[in-house]
Tab-separated table of C-alpha atoms and ligand atoms in Angstrom:
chain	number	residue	atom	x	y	z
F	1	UNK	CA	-3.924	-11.648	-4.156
F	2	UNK	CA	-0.589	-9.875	-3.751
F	3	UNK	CA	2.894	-11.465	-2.285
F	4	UNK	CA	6.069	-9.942	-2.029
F	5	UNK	CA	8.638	-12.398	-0.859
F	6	UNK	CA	12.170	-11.175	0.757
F	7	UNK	CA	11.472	-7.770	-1.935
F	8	UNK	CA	14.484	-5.068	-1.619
F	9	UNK	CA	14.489	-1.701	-3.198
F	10	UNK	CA	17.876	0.403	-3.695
F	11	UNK	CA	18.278	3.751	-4.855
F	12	UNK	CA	22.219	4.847	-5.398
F	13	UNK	CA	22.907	8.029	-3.291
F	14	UNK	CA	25.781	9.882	-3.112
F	15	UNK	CA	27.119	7.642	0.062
F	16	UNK	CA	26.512	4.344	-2.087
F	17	UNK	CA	23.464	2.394	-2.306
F	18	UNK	CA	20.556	2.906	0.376
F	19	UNK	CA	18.197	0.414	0.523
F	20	UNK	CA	14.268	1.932	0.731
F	21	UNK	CA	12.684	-1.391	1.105
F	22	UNK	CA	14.761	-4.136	2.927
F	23	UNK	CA	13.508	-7.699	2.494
F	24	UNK	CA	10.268	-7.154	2.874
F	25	UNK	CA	7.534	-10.002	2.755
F	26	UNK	CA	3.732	-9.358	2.550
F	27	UNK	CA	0.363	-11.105	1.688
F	28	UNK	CA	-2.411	-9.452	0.892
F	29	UNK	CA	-5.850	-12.164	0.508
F	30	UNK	CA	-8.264	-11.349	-2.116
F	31	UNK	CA	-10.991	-8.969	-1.016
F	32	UNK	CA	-9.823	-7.733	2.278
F	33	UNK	CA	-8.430	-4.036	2.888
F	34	UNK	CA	-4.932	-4.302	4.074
F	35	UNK	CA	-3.545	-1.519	5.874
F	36	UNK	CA	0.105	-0.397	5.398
F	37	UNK	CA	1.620	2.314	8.276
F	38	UNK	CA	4.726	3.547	8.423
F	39	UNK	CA	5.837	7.298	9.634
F	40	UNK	CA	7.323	9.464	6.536
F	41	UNK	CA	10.544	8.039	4.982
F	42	UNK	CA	9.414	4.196	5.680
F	43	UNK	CA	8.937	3.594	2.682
F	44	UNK	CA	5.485	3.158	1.545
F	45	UNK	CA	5.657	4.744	-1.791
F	46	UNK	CA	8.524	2.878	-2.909
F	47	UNK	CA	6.399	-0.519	-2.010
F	48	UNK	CA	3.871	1.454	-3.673
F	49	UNK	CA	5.758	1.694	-6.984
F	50	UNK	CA	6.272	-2.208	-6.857
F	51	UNK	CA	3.023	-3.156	-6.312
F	52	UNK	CA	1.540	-1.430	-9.149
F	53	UNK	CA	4.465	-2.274	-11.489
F	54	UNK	CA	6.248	1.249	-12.315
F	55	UNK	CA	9.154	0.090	-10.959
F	56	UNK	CA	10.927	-3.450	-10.310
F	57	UNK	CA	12.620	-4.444	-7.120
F	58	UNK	CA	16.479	-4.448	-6.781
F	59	UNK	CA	15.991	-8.073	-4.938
F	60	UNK	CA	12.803	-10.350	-4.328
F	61	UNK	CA	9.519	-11.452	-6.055
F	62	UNK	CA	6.158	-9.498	-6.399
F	63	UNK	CA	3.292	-11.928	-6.911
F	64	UNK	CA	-0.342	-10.534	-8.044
F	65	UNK	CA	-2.938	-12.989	-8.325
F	66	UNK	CA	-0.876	-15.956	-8.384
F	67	UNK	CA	1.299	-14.621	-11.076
F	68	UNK	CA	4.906	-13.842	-10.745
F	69	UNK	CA	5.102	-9.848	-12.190
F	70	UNK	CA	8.537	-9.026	-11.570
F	71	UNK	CA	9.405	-10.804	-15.168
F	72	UNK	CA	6.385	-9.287	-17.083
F	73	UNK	CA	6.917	-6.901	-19.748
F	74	UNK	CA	4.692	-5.269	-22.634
F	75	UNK	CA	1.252	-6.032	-23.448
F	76	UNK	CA	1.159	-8.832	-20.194
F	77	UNK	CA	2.537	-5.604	-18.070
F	78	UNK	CA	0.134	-3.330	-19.473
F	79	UNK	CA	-2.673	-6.029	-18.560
F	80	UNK	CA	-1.355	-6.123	-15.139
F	81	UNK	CA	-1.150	-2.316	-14.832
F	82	UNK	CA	-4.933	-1.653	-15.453
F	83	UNK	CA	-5.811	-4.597	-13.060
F	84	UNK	CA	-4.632	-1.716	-10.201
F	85	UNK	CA	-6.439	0.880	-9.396
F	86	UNK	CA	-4.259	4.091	-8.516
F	87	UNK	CA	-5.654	6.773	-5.779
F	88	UNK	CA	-3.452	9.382	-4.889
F	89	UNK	CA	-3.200	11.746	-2.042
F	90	UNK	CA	-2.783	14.976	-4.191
F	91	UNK	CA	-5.993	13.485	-6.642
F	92	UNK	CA	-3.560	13.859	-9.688
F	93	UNK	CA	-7.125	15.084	-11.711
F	94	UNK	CA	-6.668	17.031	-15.220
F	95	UNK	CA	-7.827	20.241	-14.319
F	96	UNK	CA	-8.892	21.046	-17.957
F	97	UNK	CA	-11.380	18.036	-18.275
F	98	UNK	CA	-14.593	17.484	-16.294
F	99	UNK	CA	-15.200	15.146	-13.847
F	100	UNK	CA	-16.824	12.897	-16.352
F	101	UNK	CA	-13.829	13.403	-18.659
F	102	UNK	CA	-11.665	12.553	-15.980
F	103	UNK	CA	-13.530	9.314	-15.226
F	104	UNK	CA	-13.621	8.354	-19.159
F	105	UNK	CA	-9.971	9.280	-19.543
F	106	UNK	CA	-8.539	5.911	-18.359
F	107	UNK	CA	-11.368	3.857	-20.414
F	108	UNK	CA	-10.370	6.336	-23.568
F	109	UNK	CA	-6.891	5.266	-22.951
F	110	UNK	CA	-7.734	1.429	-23.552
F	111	UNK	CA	-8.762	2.275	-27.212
F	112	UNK	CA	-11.205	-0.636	-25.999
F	113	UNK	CA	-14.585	0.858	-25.493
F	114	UNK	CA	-16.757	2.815	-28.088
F	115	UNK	CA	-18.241	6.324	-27.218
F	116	UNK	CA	-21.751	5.239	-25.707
F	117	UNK	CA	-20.212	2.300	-23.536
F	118	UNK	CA	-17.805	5.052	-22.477
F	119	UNK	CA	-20.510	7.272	-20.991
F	120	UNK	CA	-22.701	4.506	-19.763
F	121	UNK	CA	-19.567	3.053	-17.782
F	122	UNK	CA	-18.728	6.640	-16.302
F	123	UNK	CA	-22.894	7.484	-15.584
F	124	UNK	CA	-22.384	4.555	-13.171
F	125	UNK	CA	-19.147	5.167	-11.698
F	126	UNK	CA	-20.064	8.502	-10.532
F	127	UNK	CA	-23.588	7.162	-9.165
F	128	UNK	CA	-21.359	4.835	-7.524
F	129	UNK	CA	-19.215	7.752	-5.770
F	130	UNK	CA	-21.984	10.076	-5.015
F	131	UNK	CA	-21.012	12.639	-7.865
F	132	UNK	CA	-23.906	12.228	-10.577
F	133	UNK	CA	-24.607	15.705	-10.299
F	134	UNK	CA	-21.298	17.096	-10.816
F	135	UNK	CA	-20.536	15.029	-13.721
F	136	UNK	CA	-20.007	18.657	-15.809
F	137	UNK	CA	-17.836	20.719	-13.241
F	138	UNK	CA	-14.215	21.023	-13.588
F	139	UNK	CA	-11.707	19.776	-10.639
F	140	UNK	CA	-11.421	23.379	-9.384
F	141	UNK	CA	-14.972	23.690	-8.743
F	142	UNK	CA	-15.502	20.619	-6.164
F	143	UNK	CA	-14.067	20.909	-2.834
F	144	UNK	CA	-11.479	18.075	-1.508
F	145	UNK	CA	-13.834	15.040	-0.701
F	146	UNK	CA	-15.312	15.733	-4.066
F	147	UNK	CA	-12.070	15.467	-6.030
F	148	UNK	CA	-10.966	12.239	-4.237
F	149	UNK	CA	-14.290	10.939	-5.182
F	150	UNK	CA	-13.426	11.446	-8.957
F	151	UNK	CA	-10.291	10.090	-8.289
F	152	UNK	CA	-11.754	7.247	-6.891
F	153	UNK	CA	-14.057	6.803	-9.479
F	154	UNK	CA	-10.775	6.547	-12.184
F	155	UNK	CA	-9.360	4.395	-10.058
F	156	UNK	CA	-12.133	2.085	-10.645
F	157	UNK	CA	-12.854	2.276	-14.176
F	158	UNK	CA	-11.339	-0.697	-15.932
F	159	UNK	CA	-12.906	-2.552	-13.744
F	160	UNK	CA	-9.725	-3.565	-11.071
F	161	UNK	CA	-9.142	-6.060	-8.727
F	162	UNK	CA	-7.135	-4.122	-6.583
F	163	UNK	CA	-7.330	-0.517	-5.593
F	164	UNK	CA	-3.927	1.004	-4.084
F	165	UNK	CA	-4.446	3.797	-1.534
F	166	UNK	CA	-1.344	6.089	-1.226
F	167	UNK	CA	-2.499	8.324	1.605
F	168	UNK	CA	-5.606	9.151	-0.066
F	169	UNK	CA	-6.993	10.848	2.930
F	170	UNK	CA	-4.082	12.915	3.679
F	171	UNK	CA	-5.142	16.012	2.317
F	172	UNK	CA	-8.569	16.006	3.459
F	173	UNK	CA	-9.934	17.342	6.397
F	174	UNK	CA	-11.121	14.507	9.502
F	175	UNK	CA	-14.753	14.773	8.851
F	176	UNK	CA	-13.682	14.314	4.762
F	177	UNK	CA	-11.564	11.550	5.386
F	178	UNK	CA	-14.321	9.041	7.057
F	179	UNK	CA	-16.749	9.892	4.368
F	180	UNK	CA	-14.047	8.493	1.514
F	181	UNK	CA	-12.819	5.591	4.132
F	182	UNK	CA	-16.712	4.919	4.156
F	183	UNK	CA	-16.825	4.854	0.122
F	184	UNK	CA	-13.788	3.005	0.057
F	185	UNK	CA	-15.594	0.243	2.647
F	186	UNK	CA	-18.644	-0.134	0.523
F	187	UNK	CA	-17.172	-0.701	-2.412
F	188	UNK	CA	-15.051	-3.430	-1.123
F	189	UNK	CA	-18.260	-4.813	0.150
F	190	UNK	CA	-19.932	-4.385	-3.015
F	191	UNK	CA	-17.131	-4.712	-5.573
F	192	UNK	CA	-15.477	-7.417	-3.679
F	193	UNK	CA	-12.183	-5.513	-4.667
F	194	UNK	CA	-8.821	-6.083	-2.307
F	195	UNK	CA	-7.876	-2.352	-1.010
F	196	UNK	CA	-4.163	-1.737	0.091
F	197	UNK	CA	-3.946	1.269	1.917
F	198	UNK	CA	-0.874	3.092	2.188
F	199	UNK	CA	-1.108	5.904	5.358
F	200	UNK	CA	1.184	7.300	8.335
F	201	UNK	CA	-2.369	7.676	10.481
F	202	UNK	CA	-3.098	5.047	12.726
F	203	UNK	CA	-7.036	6.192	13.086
F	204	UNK	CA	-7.606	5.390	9.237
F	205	UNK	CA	-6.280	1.846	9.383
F	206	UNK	CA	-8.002	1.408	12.747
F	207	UNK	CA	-11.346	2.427	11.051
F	208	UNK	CA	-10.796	0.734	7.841
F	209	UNK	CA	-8.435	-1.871	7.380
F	210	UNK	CA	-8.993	-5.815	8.409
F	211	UNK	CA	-5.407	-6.230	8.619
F	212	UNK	CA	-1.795	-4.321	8.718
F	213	UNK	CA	1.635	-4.452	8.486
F	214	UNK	CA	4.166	-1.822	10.257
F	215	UNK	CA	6.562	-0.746	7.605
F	216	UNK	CA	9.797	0.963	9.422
F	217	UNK	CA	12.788	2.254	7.769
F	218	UNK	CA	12.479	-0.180	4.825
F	219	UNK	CA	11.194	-3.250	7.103
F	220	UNK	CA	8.044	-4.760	8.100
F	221	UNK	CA	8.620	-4.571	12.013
F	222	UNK	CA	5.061	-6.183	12.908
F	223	UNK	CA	2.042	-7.409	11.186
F	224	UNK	CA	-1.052	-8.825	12.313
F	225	UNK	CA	-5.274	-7.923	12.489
F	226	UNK	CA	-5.627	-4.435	13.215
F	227	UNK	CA	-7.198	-5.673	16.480
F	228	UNK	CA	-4.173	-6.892	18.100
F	229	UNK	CA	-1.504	-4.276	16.652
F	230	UNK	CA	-3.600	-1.603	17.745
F	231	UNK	CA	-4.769	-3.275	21.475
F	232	UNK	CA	-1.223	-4.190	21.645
F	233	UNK	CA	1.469	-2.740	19.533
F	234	UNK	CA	4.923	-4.365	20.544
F	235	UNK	CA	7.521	-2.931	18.324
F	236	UNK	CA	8.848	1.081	19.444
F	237	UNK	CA	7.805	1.942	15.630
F	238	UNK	CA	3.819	1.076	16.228
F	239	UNK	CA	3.928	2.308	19.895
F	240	UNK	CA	4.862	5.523	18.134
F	241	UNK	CA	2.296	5.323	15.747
F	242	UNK	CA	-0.433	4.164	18.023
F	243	UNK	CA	0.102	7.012	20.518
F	244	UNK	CA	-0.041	9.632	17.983
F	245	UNK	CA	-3.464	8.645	17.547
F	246	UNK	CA	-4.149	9.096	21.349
F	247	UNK	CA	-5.840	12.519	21.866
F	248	UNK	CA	-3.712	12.989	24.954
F	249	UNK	CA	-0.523	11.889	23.581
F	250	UNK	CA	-0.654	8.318	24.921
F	251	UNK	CA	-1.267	8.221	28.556
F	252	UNK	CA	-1.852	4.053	28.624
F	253	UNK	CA	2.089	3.841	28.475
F	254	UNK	CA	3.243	6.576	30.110
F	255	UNK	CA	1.869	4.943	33.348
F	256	UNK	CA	2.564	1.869	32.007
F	257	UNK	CA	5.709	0.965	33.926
F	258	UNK	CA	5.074	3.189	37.029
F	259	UNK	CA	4.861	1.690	40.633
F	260	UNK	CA	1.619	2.470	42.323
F	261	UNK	CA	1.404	-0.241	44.862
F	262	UNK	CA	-1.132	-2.484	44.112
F	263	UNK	CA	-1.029	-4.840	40.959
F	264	UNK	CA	-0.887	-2.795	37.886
F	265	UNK	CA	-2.489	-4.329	34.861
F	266	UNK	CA	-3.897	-3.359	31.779
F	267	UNK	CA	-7.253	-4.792	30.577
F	268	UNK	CA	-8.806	-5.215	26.898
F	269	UNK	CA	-12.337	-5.545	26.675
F	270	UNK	CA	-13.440	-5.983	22.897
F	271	UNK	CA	-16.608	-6.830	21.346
F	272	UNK	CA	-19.797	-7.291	23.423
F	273	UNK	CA	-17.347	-7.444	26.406
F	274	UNK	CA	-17.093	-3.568	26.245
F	275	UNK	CA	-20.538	-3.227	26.928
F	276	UNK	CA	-20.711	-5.225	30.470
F	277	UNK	CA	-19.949	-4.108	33.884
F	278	UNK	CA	-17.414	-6.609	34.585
F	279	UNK	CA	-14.854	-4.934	36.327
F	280	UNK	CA	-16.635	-3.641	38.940
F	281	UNK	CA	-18.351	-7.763	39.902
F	282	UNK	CA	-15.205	-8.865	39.442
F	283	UNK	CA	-13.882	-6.128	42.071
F	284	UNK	CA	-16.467	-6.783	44.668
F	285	UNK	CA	-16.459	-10.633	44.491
F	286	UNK	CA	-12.838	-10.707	45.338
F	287	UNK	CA	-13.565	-8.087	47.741
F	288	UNK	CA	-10.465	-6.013	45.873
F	289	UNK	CA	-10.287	-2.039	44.762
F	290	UNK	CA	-8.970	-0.684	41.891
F	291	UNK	CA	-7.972	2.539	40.641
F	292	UNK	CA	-8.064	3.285	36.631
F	293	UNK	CA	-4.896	5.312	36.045
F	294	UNK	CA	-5.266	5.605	32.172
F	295	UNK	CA	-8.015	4.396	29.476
F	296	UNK	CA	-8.858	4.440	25.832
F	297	UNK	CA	-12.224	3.670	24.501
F	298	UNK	CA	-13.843	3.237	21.153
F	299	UNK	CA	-14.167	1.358	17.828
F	300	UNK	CA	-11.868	-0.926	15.693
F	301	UNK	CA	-14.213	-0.796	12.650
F	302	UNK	CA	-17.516	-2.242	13.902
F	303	UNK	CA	-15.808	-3.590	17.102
F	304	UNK	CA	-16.084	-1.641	20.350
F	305	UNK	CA	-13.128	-1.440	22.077
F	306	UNK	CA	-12.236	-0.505	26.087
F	307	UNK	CA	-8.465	-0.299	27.578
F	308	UNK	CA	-7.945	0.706	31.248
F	309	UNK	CA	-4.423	0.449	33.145
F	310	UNK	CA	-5.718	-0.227	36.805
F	311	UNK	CA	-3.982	-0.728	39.943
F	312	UNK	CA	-5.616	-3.620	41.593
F	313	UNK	CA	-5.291	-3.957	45.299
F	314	UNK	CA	-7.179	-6.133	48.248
F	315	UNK	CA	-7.900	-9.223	49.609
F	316	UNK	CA	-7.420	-11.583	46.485
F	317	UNK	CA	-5.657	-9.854	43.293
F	318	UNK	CA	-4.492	-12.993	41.697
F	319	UNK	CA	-8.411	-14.142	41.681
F	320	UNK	CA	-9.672	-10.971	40.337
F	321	UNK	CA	-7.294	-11.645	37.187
F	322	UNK	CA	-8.373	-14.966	36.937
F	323	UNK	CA	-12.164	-13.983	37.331
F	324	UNK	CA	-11.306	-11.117	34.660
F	325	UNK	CA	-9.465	-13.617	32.553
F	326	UNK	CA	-12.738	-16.019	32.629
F	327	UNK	CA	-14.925	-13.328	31.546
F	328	UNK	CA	-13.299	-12.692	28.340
F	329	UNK	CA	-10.819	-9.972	29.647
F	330	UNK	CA	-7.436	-9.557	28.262
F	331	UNK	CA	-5.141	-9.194	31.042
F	332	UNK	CA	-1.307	-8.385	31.056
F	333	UNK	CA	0.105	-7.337	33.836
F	334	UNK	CA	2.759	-4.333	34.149
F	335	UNK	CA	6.105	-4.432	35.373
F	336	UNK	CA	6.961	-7.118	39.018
F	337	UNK	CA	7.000	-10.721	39.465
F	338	UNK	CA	4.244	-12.469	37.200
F	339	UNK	CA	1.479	-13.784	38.968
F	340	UNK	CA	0.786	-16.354	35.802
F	341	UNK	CA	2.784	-17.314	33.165
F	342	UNK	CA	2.682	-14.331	30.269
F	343	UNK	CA	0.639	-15.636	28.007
F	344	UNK	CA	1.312	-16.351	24.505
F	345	UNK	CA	0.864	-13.979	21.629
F	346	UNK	CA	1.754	-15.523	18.314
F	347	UNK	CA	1.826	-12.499	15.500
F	348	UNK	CA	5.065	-11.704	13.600
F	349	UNK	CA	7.059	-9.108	15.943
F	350	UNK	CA	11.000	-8.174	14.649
L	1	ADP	N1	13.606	7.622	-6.654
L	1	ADP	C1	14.314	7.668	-5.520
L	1	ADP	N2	15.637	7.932	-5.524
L	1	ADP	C2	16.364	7.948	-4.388
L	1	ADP	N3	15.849	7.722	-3.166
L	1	ADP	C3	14.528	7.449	-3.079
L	1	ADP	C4	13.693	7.415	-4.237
L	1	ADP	N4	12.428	7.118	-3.840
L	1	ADP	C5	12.485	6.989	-2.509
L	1	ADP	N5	13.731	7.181	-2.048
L	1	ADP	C6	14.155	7.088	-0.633
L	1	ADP	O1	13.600	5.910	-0.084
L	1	ADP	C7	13.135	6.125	1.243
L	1	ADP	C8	11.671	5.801	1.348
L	1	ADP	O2	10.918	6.749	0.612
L	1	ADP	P1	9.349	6.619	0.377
L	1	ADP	O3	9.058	5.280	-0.173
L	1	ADP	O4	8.908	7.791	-0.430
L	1	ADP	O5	8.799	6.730	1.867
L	1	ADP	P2	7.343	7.113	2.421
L	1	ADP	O6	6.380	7.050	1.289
L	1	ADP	O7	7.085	6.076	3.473
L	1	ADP	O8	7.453	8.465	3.027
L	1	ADP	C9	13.461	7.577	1.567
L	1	ADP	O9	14.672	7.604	2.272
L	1	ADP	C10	13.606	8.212	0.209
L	1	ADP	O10	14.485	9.298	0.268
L	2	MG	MG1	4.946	8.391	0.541
């Protein structure tokens, strides 16, 4: 759906030319919500800007649905434009117009649509969001959710195929923010429309997004389902990222590379495998102990999620990572001699 190959982005400073976006290639597939992270300066607004055409790259090719879009200009651009959807952090709402005028504004703009298909289209769109009753207040008199909900509602007017998130969450509240990652789920479900969002919070893309790409200083630095980035974030810019999210700061790798005695290992249980009492079986069937140093449990989306670092010790260690291997277990073992060869992880680490 959208492809940027080798894209670069330059803005002349006053020491010469620094480069915001630095070869950077992405794919996006039609109808799934793609997460980009990066901390502030990364630059997600610049990709941002070439995604949604307001400004070309200095180097590189932006593809959206098949067609090249660095070379289109006029009517074709204009086109292209209104086939993204725009939601902004700040909501970016006319505070003179109502929230029915807001949602018509980007319809009126088309010159397109004639007054009664106008109000039919924006009747639905706010059904859609959850704001039919509001349709007559002004911006100031909604609270934060409610804004982004209008907002949302533009967004989708002319009918896009891709919505482009720039930390649309950022200004809301937690409890706010899963109610509009929620809207923003179910209409991908229903709409079938590819999301990109853009955020420097690791919980949204682990609650959201099917896939994402670590943008840092200008490169992406790792990319893969949010599944494995999150379980197992490689590059210093994700660990960052990922432990910010961690309500204690990120215990799992401070004891990461600690000696304990014992065999210190960190398991992943995901799906149904979260659920079962395998480590404890495991434990008495190879007649070993183990202590659970640090641990993170919860969801990736729908998928429930369990990470311990435990020091295994006893009669047969190697056995109890086998046994825990068999069982569905991801097993990597921290710091000393392997027991097994590491196993291989194939996603795109710089
Ligand atoms: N129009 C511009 N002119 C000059 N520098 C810019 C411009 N836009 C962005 N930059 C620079 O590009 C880098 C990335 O910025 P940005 O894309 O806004 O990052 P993010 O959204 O991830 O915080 C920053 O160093 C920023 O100062
Ligand atoms: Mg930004």
């Amino acid at each position: 759906m959208i492809r940027l190959e080798r894209v670069t982005k330059s803005f002349a400073g006053k020491e010469g030319a620094a480069a915001a976006l630095d070869g950077v290639d992405l794919s996006v597939a039609k109808g799934e919500i793609f997460g980009v992270i990066g901390s502030s300066g990364a630059g997600k607004s610049t990709l941002v800007r070439l995604i949604n055409l307001l400004e070309r790259p200095s180097g590189g090719d932006v593809f959206v649905a098949g067609e090249r879009v660095t070379e289109a200009r006029g009517e074709r651009l204009r086109a292209l434009r209104r086939s993204i959807g725009m939601v902004f952090q700040h909501f970016n709402l006319l505070s003179a117009r109502t929230v029915a005028g807001n949602v018509a504004y980007p319809l009126e703009l088309t010159g397109e649509y004639g007054k009664a298909e106008i109000s039919g289209r924006v009747a639905a769109l706010l059904a859609r969001v959850g704001l039919s009753e509001h349709a007559g207040k002004y911006p100031r008199q909604l609270s934060g959710g409610q804004k982004q909900r209008v907002g949302i509602a533009r967004a989708l007017a002319c009918e896009p195929s891709v919505l482009l998130c720039d930390e649309a969450t950022s200004a809301l509240d937690p409890q706010t923010t899963g109610a509009v990652l929620d809207l923003l789920r179910q209409i991908n479900r229903d709409l079938g429309v590819t999301i990109v969002l853009i955020t420097h919070e690791m919980d949204v893309i682990r609650r959201t997004c099917d896939r994402v790409a670590v943008l840092d200083r200008g490169r992406v630095v790792e990319e893969g389902p949010v599944t494995d980035v999150f379980l197992h974030p490689r590059h210093p810019a994700t660990l960052r990222l990922v432990r910010e999210a961690e309500p204690d700061g990120g215990s799992l790798d401070a004891v990461a590379g600690a000696d304990l005695g014992g065999r210190t290992v960190r398991l992943t249980f995901t799906g149904p495998a979260a659920h079962k009492p395998i480590l404890g079986r495991i434990a008495r069937e190879n007649l070993v102990d183990y202590a659970i140093l640090a641990g993170r449990v919860g969801h990736i989306r729908e998928t429930p999620y369990a990470q311990f670092i435990v020091s295994l010790s006893g009669r047969d260690v190697a056995g109890a990572i086998a046994g825990l291997r068999a069982s569905g277990v991801d097993v990597e073992l921290q710091g000393g001699a392997p027991l097994a060869p590491p196993e291989e992880r194939p996603r795109h680490v710089v």
